[in-house]
């Protein structure tokens, strides 16, 4: 029709020279962030679907041991960029190093952990490479026909899941939150290749200098906790959290919280579980006075066992819970702490009674 340009059909460019699913292994002082290994496991599964290799990118100085570790966690090939200028994380040199390896060896998918540094790095790398980046993915899958990465994440305040595709550029990039995927067990018998990639950047060309590094004392590590006792608005204030801390201590658990409790200043942000907090996967999660809104659920729904304590029988958390207790946390919490302490004391006594018996048995046999 006159005056109308014909509709353009979206034609995917030829990306056949891009192959492999890669993970950036973020490290500090030669210790890898666990999310790198967690993503390596998912990368391995997706590479098997696509019939390609997995790659790991290790950047730093004196970090060859991490390249070897990456192979144990599932990397077929590790690109190692080791140079003094890369000793500490700084956006500019690390982004140049990762971008250089990607431009040279062309992976089709590149994943980063959503740590503070990982988010910063991924954004800078995507900008240099002029490709797309899905931030904070919570589900990853690949289409074996199109080789497209489906990176899904909660959106619109957690009310919807969006699946984001990057059809026109390579690599397809995503950051993923720690704790979303389980790390595979390391296999020391696995074999892989380590490719040392030379990197040249004069320290004088780097805009930022690290004068000193003052680590913040970490008071809580929810990502590795086996048991978490978490409180929400129903705790009523800091005193409620003091009671909950006793429950947590009695159970040997870490203390978690909903965003409402954190925003109210009852407990620090490092305890927040959920979409804008941490993703956790403990064996046992006890949600106390938490209604279970979707933004909280996305952070704890992968716990093996969920116990919900809430005085509202219609609270949404009960739909997710393995066990639900309808009642007042200020009655139930102290009762749990008391019982846990009794059981611990009994266990300690029984063990003490067993030990002298075992010691005298050992003594009489010599
Ligand atoms: C973009 C965005 C991101 C968000 N990110 C997060 C996040 O990361 N984490 C998060 O948690 N939330 C997040 N939220 C907020 C979320 O939507 C909810 O507002 C929040 O999770 C509710 O917290 P809550 O369950 O503690 O409070 P409420 O929803 O008010 O629930 C309190 C519950 O306590 C129960 N209760 C009250 N008193 C007692 C008692 N004595 N004993 C037992 N039960 C009692 C009540 O019945 C009620 O079910 C986010 C929201 C948005 C929009």
Short mmCIF file of C-alpha atoms and ligand atoms in Angstrom, two decimals:
data_model
loop_
_atom_site.label_atom_id
_atom_site.label_comp_id
_atom_site.label_asym_id
_atom_site.label_seq_id
_atom_site.Cartn_x
_atom_site.Cartn_y
_atom_site.Cartn_z
CA UNK A 1 0.00 0.00 0.00
CA UNK A 2 1.32 3.42 -0.87
CA UNK A 3 2.73 5.30 2.11
CA UNK A 4 3.34 2.15 4.19
CA UNK A 5 6.78 0.59 4.42
CA UNK A 6 6.60 -3.24 4.32
CA UNK A 7 6.85 -4.77 7.79
CA UNK A 8 10.38 -5.94 8.48
CA UNK A 9 10.68 -9.59 9.46
CA UNK A 10 13.01 -10.11 12.40
CA UNK A 11 15.95 -12.09 11.06
CA UNK A 12 18.38 -13.56 13.57
CA UNK A 13 21.99 -12.83 12.61
CA UNK A 14 24.34 -15.77 12.05
CA UNK A 15 25.88 -16.57 15.41
CA UNK A 16 27.30 -19.97 14.48
CA UNK A 17 30.82 -18.96 15.53
CA UNK A 18 29.58 -18.37 19.12
CA UNK A 19 29.57 -21.58 21.15
CA UNK A 20 29.67 -22.55 24.80
CA UNK A 21 28.04 -21.67 28.11
CA UNK A 22 30.40 -19.74 30.34
CA UNK A 23 30.47 -18.56 33.93
CA UNK A 24 32.54 -15.79 35.44
CA UNK A 25 34.05 -17.12 38.69
CA UNK A 26 34.15 -14.13 40.93
CA UNK A 27 36.86 -14.22 43.58
CA UNK A 28 38.31 -12.10 46.31
CA UNK A 29 41.75 -12.81 47.79
CA UNK A 30 41.86 -16.08 45.86
CA UNK A 31 38.59 -17.39 47.34
CA UNK A 32 35.72 -17.93 44.90
CA UNK A 33 32.22 -16.70 45.70
CA UNK A 34 30.02 -19.85 46.01
CA UNK A 35 27.60 -18.50 43.38
CA UNK A 36 30.25 -19.19 40.72
CA UNK A 37 30.12 -22.91 41.46
CA UNK A 38 26.32 -22.82 41.68
CA UNK A 39 26.15 -21.28 38.20
CA UNK A 40 28.73 -23.75 36.90
CA UNK A 41 26.26 -26.55 37.72
CA UNK A 42 23.45 -24.86 35.77
CA UNK A 43 25.84 -24.02 32.90
CA UNK A 44 26.79 -27.70 32.68
CA UNK A 45 23.12 -28.73 32.37
CA UNK A 46 22.42 -26.11 29.69
CA UNK A 47 25.60 -27.00 27.76
CA UNK A 48 24.46 -30.63 27.73
CA UNK A 49 21.14 -29.52 26.20
CA UNK A 50 22.96 -27.47 23.56
CA UNK A 51 25.69 -30.07 22.96
CA UNK A 52 28.53 -27.64 23.63
CA UNK A 53 31.31 -27.02 26.14
CA UNK A 54 31.17 -25.18 29.44
CA UNK A 55 33.70 -22.45 30.09
CA UNK A 56 34.80 -20.57 33.18
CA UNK A 57 36.53 -17.20 33.25
CA UNK A 58 38.88 -16.63 36.16
CA UNK A 59 40.34 -13.14 36.52
CA UNK A 60 42.82 -12.01 39.18
CA UNK A 61 46.42 -12.47 40.23
CA UNK A 62 47.82 -15.74 41.59
CA UNK A 63 44.51 -17.53 41.04
CA UNK A 64 45.45 -20.61 39.00
CA UNK A 65 44.12 -22.83 41.81
CA UNK A 66 40.63 -21.47 41.04
CA UNK A 67 40.95 -22.53 37.41
CA UNK A 68 41.66 -26.06 38.61
CA UNK A 69 38.73 -25.87 41.01
CA UNK A 70 36.43 -24.68 38.19
CA UNK A 71 37.19 -27.88 36.27
CA UNK A 72 36.15 -29.92 39.31
CA UNK A 73 32.84 -28.04 39.36
CA UNK A 74 32.10 -28.76 35.70
CA UNK A 75 34.13 -26.45 33.41
CA UNK A 76 35.51 -28.08 30.25
CA UNK A 77 37.77 -25.13 29.56
CA UNK A 78 38.91 -22.33 31.85
CA UNK A 79 40.13 -18.97 30.54
CA UNK A 80 42.61 -17.68 33.08
CA UNK A 81 43.55 -14.01 32.99
CA UNK A 82 46.24 -13.52 35.60
CA UNK A 83 48.02 -10.19 35.94
CA UNK A 84 49.16 -7.92 38.82
CA UNK A 85 46.85 -5.12 37.61
CA UNK A 86 43.90 -7.50 38.22
CA UNK A 87 44.83 -8.35 41.82
CA UNK A 88 41.81 -6.58 43.38
CA UNK A 89 38.41 -6.09 41.83
CA UNK A 90 38.11 -2.81 39.94
CA UNK A 91 35.49 -2.31 37.26
CA UNK A 92 37.68 -1.02 34.45
CA UNK A 93 40.52 -3.60 34.32
CA UNK A 94 38.27 -6.58 35.09
CA UNK A 95 35.65 -5.55 32.53
CA UNK A 96 38.39 -5.13 29.90
CA UNK A 97 39.85 -8.54 30.80
CA UNK A 98 36.50 -10.39 30.64
CA UNK A 99 35.48 -8.57 27.43
CA UNK A 100 38.77 -9.42 25.78
CA UNK A 101 38.35 -13.14 26.49
CA UNK A 102 34.75 -13.09 25.28
CA UNK A 103 35.68 -11.27 22.05
CA UNK A 104 38.50 -13.73 21.44
CA UNK A 105 36.76 -17.03 22.26
CA UNK A 106 33.06 -16.16 21.66
CA UNK A 107 30.73 -17.94 24.12
CA UNK A 108 27.03 -17.91 23.25
CA UNK A 109 26.01 -17.52 26.92
CA UNK A 110 27.88 -15.76 29.71
CA UNK A 111 26.68 -15.85 33.34
CA UNK A 112 27.72 -13.80 36.37
CA UNK A 113 26.76 -14.05 40.04
CA UNK A 114 24.59 -11.21 41.36
CA UNK A 115 27.11 -10.22 44.00
CA UNK A 116 27.81 -6.49 44.32
CA UNK A 117 30.95 -6.84 42.21
CA UNK A 118 29.32 -9.31 39.81
CA UNK A 119 26.44 -6.94 39.04
CA UNK A 120 28.86 -4.08 38.49
CA UNK A 121 31.14 -6.16 36.27
CA UNK A 122 28.35 -7.69 34.16
CA UNK A 123 26.91 -4.26 33.37
CA UNK A 124 30.30 -2.93 32.31
CA UNK A 125 31.05 -6.02 30.17
CA UNK A 126 27.63 -5.86 28.47
CA UNK A 127 28.26 -2.19 27.66
CA UNK A 128 31.69 -2.89 26.15
CA UNK A 129 30.34 -5.84 24.14
CA UNK A 130 27.13 -4.01 23.15
CA UNK A 131 24.96 -6.95 24.12
CA UNK A 132 21.92 -7.52 26.34
CA UNK A 133 21.99 -8.42 30.03
CA UNK A 134 19.21 -9.86 32.18
CA UNK A 135 19.75 -8.82 35.80
CA UNK A 136 19.00 -11.05 38.77
CA UNK A 137 17.71 -14.10 36.89
CA UNK A 138 16.06 -16.74 39.06
CA UNK A 139 15.41 -19.34 36.33
CA UNK A 140 17.59 -20.19 33.34
CA UNK A 141 16.90 -22.56 30.48
CA UNK A 142 17.89 -22.92 26.83
CA UNK A 143 15.98 -23.78 23.67
CA UNK A 144 17.98 -26.48 21.87
CA UNK A 145 16.52 -25.43 18.45
CA UNK A 146 17.16 -21.69 18.54
CA UNK A 147 19.96 -21.83 21.17
CA UNK A 148 18.22 -18.90 22.88
CA UNK A 149 18.70 -18.41 26.62
CA UNK A 150 15.42 -17.95 28.53
CA UNK A 151 16.40 -15.88 31.55
CA UNK A 152 13.46 -15.37 33.91
CA UNK A 153 13.17 -12.98 36.83
CA UNK A 154 10.42 -11.59 39.06
CA UNK A 155 9.07 -8.28 37.76
CA UNK A 156 6.47 -5.61 38.59
CA UNK A 157 7.22 -5.92 42.28
CA UNK A 158 7.27 -9.71 42.04
CA UNK A 159 3.72 -10.00 40.70
CA UNK A 160 4.89 -11.41 37.36
CA UNK A 161 7.76 -13.51 36.09
CA UNK A 162 9.37 -12.00 32.98
CA UNK A 163 11.38 -14.14 30.60
CA UNK A 164 13.92 -12.04 28.75
CA UNK A 165 15.49 -13.08 25.45
CA UNK A 166 18.48 -11.59 23.67
CA UNK A 167 17.97 -12.54 20.02
CA UNK A 168 20.09 -10.04 18.14
CA UNK A 169 23.38 -9.97 20.04
CA UNK A 170 25.95 -12.34 21.48
CA UNK A 171 26.82 -13.42 24.04
CA UNK A 172 23.49 -13.70 25.82
CA UNK A 173 24.27 -12.50 29.34
CA UNK A 174 22.59 -12.82 32.72
CA UNK A 175 23.40 -12.26 36.36
CA UNK A 176 21.88 -14.73 38.84
CA UNK A 177 21.40 -14.47 42.53
CA UNK A 178 23.41 -16.54 45.00
CA UNK A 179 21.53 -19.54 46.34
CA UNK A 180 19.14 -19.95 43.40
CA UNK A 181 20.91 -23.00 41.95
CA UNK A 182 22.56 -25.75 44.00
CA UNK A 183 26.32 -26.16 43.50
CA UNK A 184 27.26 -29.58 42.09
CA UNK A 185 29.61 -31.67 44.22
CA UNK A 186 33.22 -31.05 43.08
CA UNK A 187 34.75 -33.98 41.19
CA UNK A 188 38.55 -34.06 41.61
CA UNK A 189 38.84 -36.68 38.83
CA UNK A 190 37.41 -34.38 36.12
CA UNK A 191 39.71 -33.20 33.35
CA UNK A 192 39.62 -29.90 31.52
CA UNK A 193 41.83 -27.38 29.71
CA UNK A 194 43.24 -24.18 31.13
CA UNK A 195 43.86 -21.45 28.56
CA UNK A 196 46.09 -18.69 29.87
CA UNK A 197 45.05 -15.45 28.21
CA UNK A 198 47.71 -12.70 28.17
CA UNK A 199 46.40 -9.33 29.32
CA UNK A 200 48.20 -6.04 29.00
CA UNK A 201 47.09 -2.95 30.83
CA UNK A 202 49.40 -0.45 32.43
CA UNK A 203 48.50 0.39 36.05
CA UNK A 204 48.87 4.08 35.11
CA UNK A 205 45.91 3.71 32.70
CA UNK A 206 43.55 2.50 35.45
CA UNK A 207 41.40 5.32 36.81
CA UNK A 208 40.85 3.89 40.31
CA UNK A 209 43.42 2.88 42.92
CA UNK A 210 42.69 0.62 45.87
CA UNK A 211 44.47 2.23 48.82
CA UNK A 212 43.26 -0.19 51.46
CA UNK A 213 40.61 -2.85 51.89
CA UNK A 214 38.61 -2.85 55.10
CA UNK A 215 36.28 -5.86 55.17
CA UNK A 216 33.01 -5.36 56.98
CA UNK A 217 32.52 -7.85 59.76
CA UNK A 218 29.91 -10.31 58.53
CA UNK A 219 27.49 -11.07 61.32
CA UNK A 220 25.20 -13.42 59.45
CA UNK A 221 25.54 -15.75 56.50
CA UNK A 222 22.07 -16.75 55.41
CA UNK A 223 23.22 -18.24 52.12
CA UNK A 224 24.85 -21.25 53.81
CA UNK A 225 22.58 -21.55 56.88
CA UNK A 226 20.95 -24.97 57.31
CA UNK A 227 18.21 -23.62 59.60
CA UNK A 228 16.71 -20.11 59.44
CA UNK A 229 14.20 -18.60 61.85
CA UNK A 230 12.72 -15.51 60.18
CA UNK A 231 10.46 -12.82 61.54
CA UNK A 232 8.14 -10.30 59.97
CA UNK A 233 5.79 -7.51 60.95
CA UNK A 234 4.11 -9.91 63.38
CA UNK A 235 7.17 -9.65 65.66
CA UNK A 236 5.92 -6.18 66.53
CA UNK A 237 9.30 -4.51 67.14
CA UNK A 238 12.94 -5.07 68.16
CA UNK A 239 11.81 -6.81 71.39
CA UNK A 240 10.02 -9.40 69.27
CA UNK A 241 13.26 -10.01 67.40
CA UNK A 242 15.15 -10.37 70.70
CA UNK A 243 12.75 -13.21 71.56
CA UNK A 244 13.18 -14.68 68.07
CA UNK A 245 16.98 -14.58 68.45
CA UNK A 246 16.60 -16.81 71.52
CA UNK A 247 14.55 -19.25 69.46
CA UNK A 248 17.21 -19.16 66.73
CA UNK A 249 20.04 -19.67 69.24
CA UNK A 250 18.24 -22.60 70.84
CA UNK A 251 17.85 -24.23 67.41
CA UNK A 252 21.36 -23.31 66.22
CA UNK A 253 19.72 -21.27 63.45
CA UNK A 254 20.45 -18.02 61.62
CA UNK A 255 18.02 -15.13 61.93
CA UNK A 256 16.13 -13.94 58.83
CA UNK A 257 13.55 -11.20 58.31
CA UNK A 258 10.94 -9.82 55.96
CA UNK A 259 11.46 -6.44 54.30
CA UNK A 260 8.84 -4.82 56.51
CA UNK A 261 10.84 -5.73 59.61
CA UNK A 262 14.07 -4.48 58.04
CA UNK A 263 12.49 -1.23 56.83
CA UNK A 264 11.09 -0.64 60.31
CA UNK A 265 14.67 -0.81 61.63
CA UNK A 266 13.98 -3.82 63.87
CA UNK A 267 16.83 -5.79 62.31
CA UNK A 268 19.63 -5.15 59.77
CA UNK A 269 19.33 -5.51 56.01
CA UNK A 270 21.84 -8.40 55.94
CA UNK A 271 19.01 -10.50 57.45
CA UNK A 272 16.44 -9.72 54.73
CA UNK A 273 15.12 -12.65 52.73
CA UNK A 274 13.29 -12.12 49.44
CA UNK A 275 13.32 -10.40 46.11
CA UNK A 276 15.39 -7.45 47.30
CA UNK A 277 17.15 -9.42 50.04
CA UNK A 278 18.85 -12.78 49.92
CA UNK A 279 17.77 -16.04 48.29
CA UNK A 280 18.17 -18.89 50.75
CA UNK A 281 17.76 -22.67 50.54
CA UNK A 282 18.09 -24.04 54.10
CA UNK A 283 16.90 -27.45 55.19
CA UNK A 284 14.43 -25.78 57.57
CA UNK A 285 12.85 -22.30 57.32
CA UNK A 286 10.59 -21.15 60.14
CA UNK A 287 8.54 -18.10 59.11
CA UNK A 288 7.21 -16.24 62.16
CA UNK A 289 4.63 -13.48 61.80
CA UNK A 290 5.32 -13.31 58.05
CA UNK A 291 2.30 -13.22 55.73
CA UNK A 292 4.18 -14.77 52.78
CA UNK A 293 3.87 -12.18 50.03
CA UNK A 294 5.36 -13.22 46.69
CA UNK A 295 8.39 -10.95 47.16
CA UNK A 296 9.25 -12.84 50.34
CA UNK A 297 8.43 -16.26 48.87
CA UNK A 298 10.87 -15.93 45.95
CA UNK A 299 13.69 -15.77 48.48
CA UNK A 300 12.80 -18.85 50.56
CA UNK A 301 10.50 -21.12 48.55
CA UNK A 302 13.31 -23.62 47.86
CA UNK A 303 13.81 -24.46 51.54
CA UNK A 304 13.42 -28.23 52.10
CA UNK A 305 10.92 -27.80 54.96
CA UNK A 306 8.93 -24.63 55.65
CA UNK A 307 7.19 -24.12 58.98
CA UNK A 308 4.82 -21.14 59.18
CA UNK A 309 3.66 -19.64 62.47
CA UNK A 310 0.92 -17.05 62.00
CA UNK A 311 -2.22 -16.13 63.87
CA UNK A 312 -4.17 -15.59 60.62
CA UNK A 313 -5.27 -19.01 59.27
CA UNK A 314 -5.71 -17.43 55.82
CA UNK A 315 -2.18 -16.03 55.57
CA UNK A 316 -0.71 -16.95 52.13
CA UNK A 317 2.39 -18.45 53.77
CA UNK A 318 0.29 -21.48 54.75
CA UNK A 319 -0.15 -22.39 51.05
CA UNK A 320 3.62 -22.78 50.79
CA UNK A 321 4.31 -24.27 54.21
CA UNK A 322 5.11 -27.92 54.86
CA UNK A 323 3.76 -27.47 58.41
CA UNK A 324 1.55 -24.62 59.59
CA UNK A 325 0.91 -23.50 63.16
CA UNK A 326 -1.98 -21.07 63.64
CA UNK A 327 -1.29 -19.07 66.78
CA UNK A 328 0.56 -16.28 68.50
CA UNK A 329 4.32 -16.31 67.95
CA UNK A 330 4.81 -14.83 71.43
CA UNK A 331 3.39 -18.06 72.90
CA UNK A 332 4.75 -20.52 70.36
CA UNK A 333 8.28 -19.04 69.97
CA UNK A 334 9.28 -19.34 73.67
CA UNK A 335 7.75 -22.85 73.81
CA UNK A 336 9.91 -23.95 70.84
CA UNK A 337 13.03 -22.41 72.40
CA UNK A 338 12.31 -24.13 75.74
CA UNK A 339 11.79 -27.54 74.13
CA UNK A 340 14.89 -27.16 71.94
CA UNK A 341 17.01 -26.30 75.00
CA UNK A 342 15.58 -29.31 76.93
CA UNK A 343 16.36 -31.66 74.06
CA UNK A 344 19.88 -30.26 73.69
CA UNK A 345 20.54 -30.63 77.41
CA UNK A 346 19.25 -34.21 77.37
CA UNK A 347 21.34 -35.03 74.32
CA UNK A 348 24.46 -33.54 75.97
CA UNK A 349 23.81 -35.58 79.15
CA UNK A 350 23.32 -38.79 77.20
CA UNK A 351 26.48 -38.15 75.26
CA UNK A 352 28.44 -37.42 78.45
CA UNK A 353 27.10 -40.66 79.94
CA UNK A 354 28.16 -42.61 76.84
CA UNK A 355 31.67 -41.16 76.72
CA UNK A 356 33.00 -42.40 80.12
CA UNK A 357 31.47 -45.81 79.37
CA UNK A 358 33.21 -45.84 76.00
CA UNK A 359 36.47 -44.62 77.59
CA UNK A 360 36.42 -47.34 80.30
CA UNK A 361 35.57 -49.99 77.67
CA UNK A 362 38.57 -48.81 75.64
CA UNK A 363 40.71 -48.82 78.82
CA UNK A 364 39.76 -52.41 79.79
CA UNK A 365 40.60 -53.79 76.36
CA UNK A 366 44.24 -52.56 76.43
C1 LIG B 1 9.72 -4.33 44.69
C2 LIG B 1 9.44 -4.99 46.03
C3 LIG B 1 10.41 -5.77 46.58
C4 LIG B 1 10.18 -6.40 47.81
N1 LIG B 1 11.15 -7.19 48.35
C5 LIG B 1 10.89 -7.86 49.49
C6 LIG B 1 11.86 -8.75 50.05
O1 LIG B 1 12.98 -8.90 49.56
N2 LIG B 1 11.52 -9.41 51.16
C7 LIG B 1 10.31 -9.27 51.79
O2 LIG B 1 10.06 -9.92 52.81
N3 LIG B 1 9.39 -8.42 51.28
C8 LIG B 1 9.65 -7.69 50.17
N4 LIG B 1 8.73 -6.83 49.70
C9 LIG B 1 7.56 -6.50 50.56
C10 LIG B 1 6.43 -7.51 50.45
O3 LIG B 1 5.58 -7.14 49.40
C11 LIG B 1 5.63 -7.54 51.74
O4 LIG B 1 5.16 -6.23 52.04
C12 LIG B 1 6.40 -8.04 52.95
O5 LIG B 1 7.04 -9.25 52.64
C13 LIG B 1 5.44 -8.25 54.10
O6 LIG B 1 6.16 -8.50 55.26
P1 LIG B 1 5.49 -9.26 56.47
O7 LIG B 1 5.01 -10.59 56.01
O8 LIG B 1 6.48 -9.21 57.58
O9 LIG B 1 4.30 -8.28 56.88
P2 LIG B 1 2.71 -8.46 56.69
O10 LIG B 1 2.37 -8.76 55.29
O11 LIG B 1 2.11 -7.28 57.31
O12 LIG B 1 2.40 -9.74 57.54
C14 LIG B 1 2.50 -9.80 58.93
C15 LIG B 1 1.92 -11.15 59.36
O13 LIG B 1 2.14 -11.31 60.72
C16 LIG B 1 1.02 -12.00 61.27
N5 LIG B 1 1.01 -11.71 62.72
C17 LIG B 1 0.82 -10.52 63.34
N6 LIG B 1 0.98 -10.67 64.65
C18 LIG B 1 1.26 -11.97 64.89
C19 LIG B 1 1.52 -12.73 66.07
N7 LIG B 1 1.57 -12.17 67.28
N8 LIG B 1 1.77 -14.05 65.92
C20 LIG B 1 1.75 -14.65 64.71
N9 LIG B 1 1.51 -13.97 63.57
C21 LIG B 1 1.28 -12.64 63.65
C22 LIG B 1 -0.17 -11.42 60.54
O14 LIG B 1 -1.26 -12.30 60.58
C23 LIG B 1 0.41 -11.25 59.13
O15 LIG B 1 0.15 -12.41 58.33
C24 LIG B 1 8.95 -6.20 48.48
C25 LIG B 1 7.97 -5.40 47.89
C26 LIG B 1 8.21 -4.80 46.68
C27 LIG B 1 7.14 -3.96 46.06
#
